[in-house]
Coordinates of C-alpha atoms in Angstrom, one line a residue:
Chain A
M1 CA 0.0 0.0 0.0
I2 CA 1.5 3.3 -1.1
P3 CA 1.2 5.9 1.7
L4 CA -0.9 9.0 1.3
E5 CA 2.1 11.2 1.9
A6 CA 3.8 10.0 -1.3
Y7 CA 0.9 11.3 -3.4
L8 CA 0.7 14.5 -1.5
V9 CA 4.4 15.2 -1.8
L10 CA 4.3 14.4 -5.5
A11 CA 1.3 16.8 -5.9
G12 CA 3.2 19.5 -3.9
L13 CA 6.3 19.1 -6.1
I14 CA 4.3 19.4 -9.3
F15 CA 2.4 22.5 -7.9
S16 CA 5.7 24.1 -6.8
I17 CA 7.4 23.5 -10.1
G18 CA 4.5 25.2 -11.9
L19 CA 4.6 28.0 -9.4
I20 CA 8.4 28.7 -9.8
N21 CA 8.0 28.7 -13.5
L22 CA 5.0 31.0 -13.3
L23 CA 7.0 33.5 -11.3
I24 CA 10.1 33.6 -13.5
S25 CA 8.9 33.1 -17.0
R26 CA 8.1 35.8 -19.5
N27 CA 6.5 34.0 -22.4
M28 CA 2.8 34.1 -21.8
I29 CA 2.1 30.7 -23.4
I30 CA 4.5 29.2 -20.9
L31 CA 2.7 31.1 -18.1
F32 CA -0.6 29.4 -19.1
I33 CA 1.1 26.0 -19.3
S34 CA 2.5 26.7 -15.8
V35 CA -1.0 27.3 -14.5
E36 CA -2.1 24.0 -16.1
V37 CA 0.7 22.2 -14.3
M38 CA -0.3 23.7 -11.0
L39 CA -3.9 22.7 -11.5
A40 CA -2.8 19.1 -12.3
G41 CA -1.0 19.0 -8.9
V42 CA -4.1 20.3 -7.1
N43 CA -6.3 17.7 -8.9
L44 CA -3.9 15.0 -8.0
M45 CA -4.1 16.0 -4.3
L46 CA -7.9 16.0 -4.4
V47 CA -8.1 12.6 -5.9
A48 CA -5.5 11.2 -3.4
M49 CA -7.4 12.6 -0.5
A50 CA -10.6 11.2 -1.9
H51 CA -9.1 7.7 -2.1
Y52 CA -7.5 7.6 1.3
M53 CA -10.4 9.2 3.2
N54 CA -13.0 6.9 1.5
D55 CA -15.0 9.9 0.3
I56 CA -15.6 10.2 -3.3
R57 CA -16.6 13.9 -3.1
G58 CA -13.0 14.7 -4.0
H59 CA -13.6 13.2 -7.4
V60 CA -16.6 15.5 -7.9
L61 CA -14.6 18.5 -6.8
A62 CA -11.8 17.6 -9.2
L63 CA -14.4 17.2 -12.0
F64 CA -15.7 20.7 -11.3
S65 CA -12.1 22.0 -11.2
I66 CA -11.4 20.5 -14.6
A67 CA -14.5 22.1 -16.1
V68 CA -13.7 25.6 -14.7
T69 CA -10.1 25.2 -16.0
A70 CA -11.4 24.5 -19.5
G71 CA -13.5 27.7 -19.4
S72 CA -10.7 29.9 -18.0
V73 CA -8.1 28.6 -20.4
A74 CA -10.5 29.4 -23.3
V75 CA -10.9 33.0 -22.2
G76 CA -7.3 33.4 -21.4
L77 CA -6.0 32.1 -24.7
S78 CA -8.5 34.2 -26.7
L79 CA -7.4 37.3 -24.7
L80 CA -3.8 36.3 -25.5
V81 CA -4.6 36.2 -29.3
A82 CA -6.3 39.5 -29.1
Y83 CA -3.4 41.1 -27.3
F84 CA -0.9 39.6 -29.8
N85 CA -2.9 41.1 -32.7
L86 CA -2.7 44.4 -31.0
K87 CA 1.0 44.5 -29.8
K88 CA 2.7 41.7 -31.8
S89 CA 4.3 40.5 -28.7
I90 CA 3.5 38.0 -25.9
D91 CA 6.1 39.1 -23.5
S92 CA 4.5 39.5 -20.1
E93 CA 7.1 42.2 -19.1
E94 CA 5.6 44.5 -21.8
L95 CA 2.1 44.4 -20.3
R96 CA 2.5 47.8 -18.8
E97 CA -0.4 50.0 -20.2
L98 CA -2.2 50.2 -16.8
R99 CA 0.9 50.7 -14.8
E100 CA 1.3 53.8 -12.7
R101 CA 3.9 56.1 -14.1
L102 CA 6.4 56.8 -11.3
D103 CA 8.9 58.8 -13.4
G104 CA 6.4 61.6 -14.1
Chain B
M1 CA 6.4 -4.4 -8.1
I2 CA 3.7 -1.8 -7.5
Y3 CA 6.3 0.4 -5.7
L4 CA 8.6 0.2 -8.7
I5 CA 5.9 1.3 -11.1
F6 CA 4.7 4.0 -8.7
G7 CA 8.3 5.2 -8.3
Y8 CA 8.7 5.4 -12.1
F9 CA 5.6 7.5 -12.4
C10 CA 6.6 9.8 -9.5
I11 CA 10.1 10.5 -11.0
A12 CA 8.7 10.7 -14.6
T13 CA 6.0 13.2 -13.6
V14 CA 8.4 15.5 -11.8
G15 CA 11.0 15.2 -14.5
I16 CA 8.5 15.7 -17.3
S17 CA 7.1 18.8 -15.7
I18 CA 10.6 20.3 -15.3
V19 CA 11.5 19.4 -18.9
A20 CA 8.2 20.7 -20.3
L21 CA 8.4 24.0 -18.6
T22 CA 12.0 24.7 -19.6
R23 CA 11.7 24.2 -23.3
K24 CA 12.4 27.1 -25.5
N25 CA 10.0 26.2 -28.2
P26 CA 6.4 26.5 -26.9
V27 CA 5.2 23.6 -29.1
H28 CA 7.6 21.3 -27.3
A29 CA 6.3 22.6 -24.0
V30 CA 2.8 21.8 -25.0
L31 CA 3.8 18.3 -26.1
G32 CA 5.6 17.8 -22.8
L33 CA 2.4 18.9 -21.0
L34 CA 0.5 16.2 -23.0
L35 CA 3.0 13.6 -21.7
L36 CA 2.6 14.9 -18.1
F37 CA -1.2 14.6 -18.3
L38 CA -1.0 11.1 -19.5
H39 CA 1.3 10.1 -16.6
I40 CA -1.1 11.9 -14.2
A41 CA -4.0 9.9 -15.7
V42 CA -2.1 6.7 -14.8
I43 CA -1.5 7.9 -11.3
Y44 CA -5.3 8.5 -11.1
L45 CA -5.7 4.8 -12.0
F46 CA -3.5 4.0 -9.0
L47 CA -6.0 5.8 -6.9
N48 CA -9.1 3.9 -8.2
A49 CA -10.3 7.0 -10.1
E50 CA -11.0 5.4 -13.5
F51 CA -13.6 8.0 -14.5
L52 CA -11.3 10.9 -13.7
A53 CA -8.4 9.3 -15.5
M54 CA -10.5 9.1 -18.7
V55 CA -11.8 12.7 -18.1
Q56 CA -8.2 13.8 -17.7
I57 CA -7.2 12.3 -21.0
I58 CA -10.3 13.4 -22.9
V59 CA -10.7 16.9 -21.6
Y60 CA -7.0 17.9 -21.0
A61 CA -5.2 16.0 -23.7
G62 CA -8.1 16.2 -26.2
A63 CA -9.5 19.7 -25.7
I64 CA -7.3 22.0 -23.7
L65 CA -4.0 21.0 -25.3
V66 CA -5.5 21.3 -28.8
M67 CA -6.7 24.8 -27.8
F68 CA -3.1 25.6 -26.8
L69 CA -1.7 24.2 -30.1
F70 CA -4.3 26.2 -32.1
T71 CA -3.3 29.4 -30.3
L72 CA 0.4 28.7 -31.0
F73 CA -0.4 28.2 -34.7
L74 CA -2.5 31.4 -34.7
L75 CA 0.3 33.4 -33.1
G76 CA 3.1 31.9 -35.3
A77 CA 6.0 30.1 -33.7
K78 CA 8.7 32.3 -35.2
E79 CA 7.8 35.4 -33.1
L80 CA 7.3 33.4 -30.0
S81 CA 10.8 32.0 -29.7
S82 CA 12.5 35.3 -30.2
T83 CA 11.4 36.8 -26.9
K84 CA 13.4 36.5 -23.7
R85 CA 12.4 33.5 -21.7
Y86 CA 13.0 34.6 -18.1
T87 CA 12.5 37.8 -16.2
S88 CA 15.6 39.9 -15.7
I89 CA 16.0 39.4 -11.9
F90 CA 14.7 35.9 -11.3
E91 CA 16.9 34.7 -8.4
G92 CA 14.6 36.2 -5.8
R93 CA 11.5 34.8 -7.4
V94 CA 13.1 31.4 -7.5
L95 CA 13.9 31.7 -3.8
I96 CA 10.3 32.5 -3.1
G97 CA 9.2 29.5 -5.1
V98 CA 11.6 27.2 -3.5
A99 CA 10.6 28.4 0.0
T100 CA 6.9 27.8 -0.9
M101 CA 7.9 24.3 -2.2
A102 CA 9.7 23.6 1.1
V103 CA 6.6 24.7 3.1
I104 CA 4.2 22.8 1.0
V105 CA 6.2 19.5 0.8
G106 CA 7.0 19.7 4.5
A107 CA 3.4 20.3 5.5
F108 CA 2.1 17.6 3.2
S109 CA 4.5 15.0 4.4
L110 CA 3.1 15.4 8.0
I111 CA -0.6 15.2 7.1
E112 CA -2.6 12.5 9.0
T113 CA -6.2 11.8 8.0
K114 CA -8.6 10.8 10.7
Y115 CA -11.9 11.2 8.8
K116 CA -13.3 8.1 7.0
G117 CA -16.3 8.6 4.7
K118 CA -18.9 6.0 3.7
Y119 CA -17.6 5.4 0.2
T120 CA -15.3 2.5 1.0
I121 CA -13.3 0.6 -1.6
S122 CA -15.7 -2.4 -1.4
Y123 CA -18.7 -0.1 -2.1
I124 CA -17.0 1.4 -5.1
Q125 CA -16.0 -2.1 -6.4
E126 CA -19.6 -3.2 -6.0
I127 CA -21.2 -0.5 -8.1
G128 CA -18.3 0.9 -10.1
N129 CA -16.4 4.1 -9.9
T130 CA -18.2 5.9 -12.6
K131 CA -21.6 5.1 -11.2
A132 CA -20.6 6.1 -7.7
V133 CA -19.4 9.5 -9.0
G134 CA -22.5 10.0 -11.1
V135 CA -24.9 9.1 -8.2
L136 CA -23.1 11.4 -5.9
L137 CA -22.9 14.2 -8.5
F138 CA -26.5 14.2 -9.5
N139 CA -28.0 13.4 -6.0
E140 CA -26.0 15.8 -3.8
Y141 CA -24.8 18.5 -6.2
P142 CA -27.4 19.1 -8.9
I143 CA -27.0 22.9 -8.5
G144 CA -23.3 22.5 -9.1
V145 CA -23.9 20.7 -12.3
L146 CA -26.2 23.5 -13.5
L147 CA -23.7 26.1 -12.5
I148 CA -20.9 24.3 -14.3
G149 CA -23.0 24.4 -17.4
I150 CA -23.4 28.2 -17.0
I151 CA -19.7 28.5 -16.3
L152 CA -18.9 26.7 -19.5
L153 CA -21.4 28.7 -21.5
I154 CA -20.1 32.2 -20.4
P155 CA -16.6 31.7 -21.7
M156 CA -18.0 30.7 -25.0
I157 CA -19.9 34.0 -25.2
A158 CA -16.8 35.8 -24.0
V159 CA -14.6 34.3 -26.7
A160 CA -17.2 35.1 -29.4
V161 CA -17.3 38.7 -28.2
L162 CA -13.5 39.0 -28.3
A163 CA -13.4 37.5 -31.8
W164 CA -16.1 39.8 -33.1
R165 CA -14.5 43.0 -31.8
K166 CA -11.3 42.2 -33.6
N167 CA -13.2 42.0 -36.9
D168 CA -15.0 45.3 -36.3
T169 CA -11.8 47.3 -36.0
S170 CA -10.0 45.8 -39.0

């Protein structure tokens, strides 16, 4: 029997790898992929908890999470395409139109 | 034997996620993500979640990754690989991420579960995983199913509005 902690540590590692890459990457496609990796870790943790606590509600919650992810990724990628058509760039460091101008 | 297979899937999942996120070409990153999702589906099978494993493959590998690939082809791969990959000062951010990883992994390795629900393994084996999930979903969370339908409808309208606005200006 594989212990619960193995699954949870694995889920935490996947989540953290996605988080580190989300913090340091500039390519916005890679940012979306990092969010997907983080959500995969969260879903893995939900399913592991559902299995070891004998409660299948974790599966239902993971199902809802997958559905919400599909919707949010659709909106995000269409926004990304619209932004690329406007600026011809997907560098997240250049997303500064709403930034407060500190230098006057 | 089961430990050997599980160890392979653990190492492969972490390794694939690192490899997929450090690729320079975004198409390779998306294909690495596909491999990661297939491995995670097999880990779901370890956890007796056959329905979610199939949903993972169909929805993630079938729908979301195809959406990513279409976006990449719409944007054009030549412009994408010319931008810089990492932020200019990323050591501090990596430190924040590694600290978060240490906290998460340390906390998760100490979790003990006391609660035991009524959906035992023998019950699930009796009626099947998919039927158990379906009965629970439609008996206890019917409002949730309706709300998920609305949540999936609204992005469709939003994407259509975004696409229309682009045609108006051009």
